[in-house]
Amino acid sequence: MPVAPERLAGWLGPKWLVVGVALAADGLLMSYDLRLGIAASVLLGVIAAMWLYLALRYGSLSGAPSGRSALVAQVRVQESNRRSAAAITRGESGPQDRPNPTQRP
């Protein structure tokens, strides 16, 4: 069953954690060797440009509705329908009320 993406520590998404680690690694490479750091920065820039293009063209930044969020909503509706149907079924198959024998004439 699909679930909504969770965030780390409430406000930090996994994407930003990866970006932070990549920038920290790039900073370490810059302090070790300037040419190696510049090469890593160019590589990170190319990756960021490709991600931005894909996000604008097809992804979340394009403004198109997300298929995943629609699927999550549909699954939640089905789950609530199943729970309500199970509750109704349990209510109908429970013990029946029997007439009180002291009230018979």
Short mmCIF file of C-alpha atoms in Angstrom, two decimals:
data_model
loop_
_atom_site.label_atom_id
_atom_site.label_comp_id
_atom_site.label_asym_id
_atom_site.label_seq_id
_atom_site.Cartn_x
_atom_site.Cartn_y
_atom_site.Cartn_z
CA MET A 1 0.00 0.00 0.00
CA PRO A 2 1.51 3.36 -0.94
CA VAL A 3 2.05 5.82 1.84
CA ALA A 4 2.80 9.50 1.84
CA PRO A 5 6.50 10.33 1.88
CA GLU A 6 7.79 10.94 5.38
CA ARG A 7 10.18 13.67 6.33
CA LEU A 8 13.26 13.31 8.49
CA ALA A 9 12.92 15.21 11.76
CA GLY A 10 9.67 16.80 10.59
CA TRP A 11 11.10 19.47 8.31
CA LEU A 12 14.06 17.98 6.47
CA GLY A 13 13.25 15.95 3.38
CA PRO A 14 15.59 13.21 2.16
CA LYS A 15 16.30 15.14 -1.03
CA TRP A 16 17.74 18.05 0.95
CA LEU A 17 19.79 15.70 3.11
CA VAL A 18 21.41 14.28 -0.04
CA VAL A 19 22.05 17.79 -1.37
CA GLY A 20 23.67 18.79 1.91
CA VAL A 21 25.94 15.75 1.94
CA ALA A 22 26.94 16.36 -1.69
CA LEU A 23 27.81 19.99 -0.94
CA ALA A 24 29.80 18.98 2.13
CA ALA A 25 31.73 16.41 0.08
CA ASP A 26 32.36 19.05 -2.56
CA GLY A 27 33.69 21.41 0.08
CA LEU A 28 36.01 18.72 1.38
CA LEU A 29 37.28 18.08 -2.15
CA MET A 30 37.82 21.83 -2.67
CA SER A 31 39.92 22.03 0.49
CA TYR A 32 41.96 18.96 -0.56
CA ASP A 33 42.58 19.85 -4.20
CA LEU A 34 41.21 22.90 -6.01
CA ARG A 35 41.06 21.28 -9.46
CA LEU A 36 39.33 18.18 -8.10
CA GLY A 37 36.86 20.39 -6.21
CA ILE A 38 36.11 22.42 -9.33
CA ALA A 39 35.54 19.21 -11.32
CA ALA A 40 33.17 17.94 -8.62
CA SER A 41 31.36 21.30 -8.60
CA VAL A 42 30.89 21.15 -12.36
CA LEU A 43 29.56 17.60 -12.07
CA LEU A 44 27.14 18.67 -9.31
CA GLY A 45 26.06 21.63 -11.45
CA VAL A 46 25.33 19.38 -14.43
CA ILE A 47 23.34 16.99 -12.22
CA ALA A 48 21.41 19.91 -10.72
CA ALA A 49 20.65 21.32 -14.18
CA MET A 50 19.41 17.93 -15.39
CA TRP A 51 17.25 17.51 -12.28
CA LEU A 52 15.81 21.00 -12.71
CA TYR A 53 15.00 20.35 -16.38
CA LEU A 54 13.28 17.05 -15.59
CA ALA A 55 11.41 18.55 -12.63
CA LEU A 56 10.18 21.45 -14.73
CA ARG A 57 9.31 19.29 -17.71
CA TYR A 58 7.76 16.23 -16.11
CA GLY A 59 7.92 16.37 -12.36
CA SER A 60 6.59 18.17 -9.35
CA LEU A 61 7.58 21.64 -10.56
CA SER A 62 5.59 21.31 -13.82
CA GLY A 63 2.29 22.02 -12.09
CA ALA A 64 0.76 18.73 -13.25
CA PRO A 65 -1.11 16.75 -10.62
CA SER A 66 0.95 13.99 -9.08
CA GLY A 67 -0.12 10.47 -9.93
CA ARG A 68 1.31 9.22 -6.67
CA SER A 69 -0.75 11.56 -4.51
CA ALA A 70 -3.89 10.58 -6.42
CA LEU A 71 -3.08 6.91 -5.85
CA VAL A 72 -2.47 7.49 -2.13
CA ALA A 73 -5.83 9.29 -1.84
CA GLN A 74 -7.61 6.48 -3.67
CA VAL A 75 -6.07 3.84 -1.41
CA ARG A 76 -7.08 5.81 1.70
CA VAL A 77 -10.67 6.01 0.47
CA GLN A 78 -10.72 2.26 -0.23
CA GLU A 79 -9.26 1.55 3.20
CA SER A 80 -11.90 3.66 4.93
CA ASN A 81 -14.63 1.94 2.90
CA ARG A 82 -13.30 -1.47 3.93
CA ARG A 83 -13.19 -0.44 7.58
CA SER A 84 -16.74 0.88 7.51
CA ALA A 85 -17.96 -2.27 5.71
CA ALA A 86 -16.20 -4.44 8.28
CA ALA A 87 -17.80 -2.45 11.10
CA ILE A 88 -21.24 -2.85 9.54
CA THR A 89 -20.68 -6.58 9.04
CA ARG A 90 -19.56 -7.03 12.63
CA GLY A 91 -22.65 -5.14 13.81
CA GLU A 92 -25.05 -7.36 11.83
CA SER A 93 -23.50 -10.68 12.76
CA GLY A 94 -23.37 -9.92 16.48
CA PRO A 95 -25.68 -11.51 19.07
CA GLN A 96 -29.37 -11.00 18.43
CA ASP A 97 -31.66 -9.53 21.09
CA ARG A 98 -33.85 -12.26 22.51
CA PRO A 99 -37.18 -11.57 24.08
CA ASN A 100 -37.17 -11.35 27.85
CA PRO A 101 -39.10 -14.40 29.19
CA THR A 102 -40.38 -12.44 32.18
CA GLN A 103 -42.39 -10.16 29.91
CA ARG A 104 -44.42 -12.95 28.30
CA PRO A 105 -48.08 -13.20 29.36
#
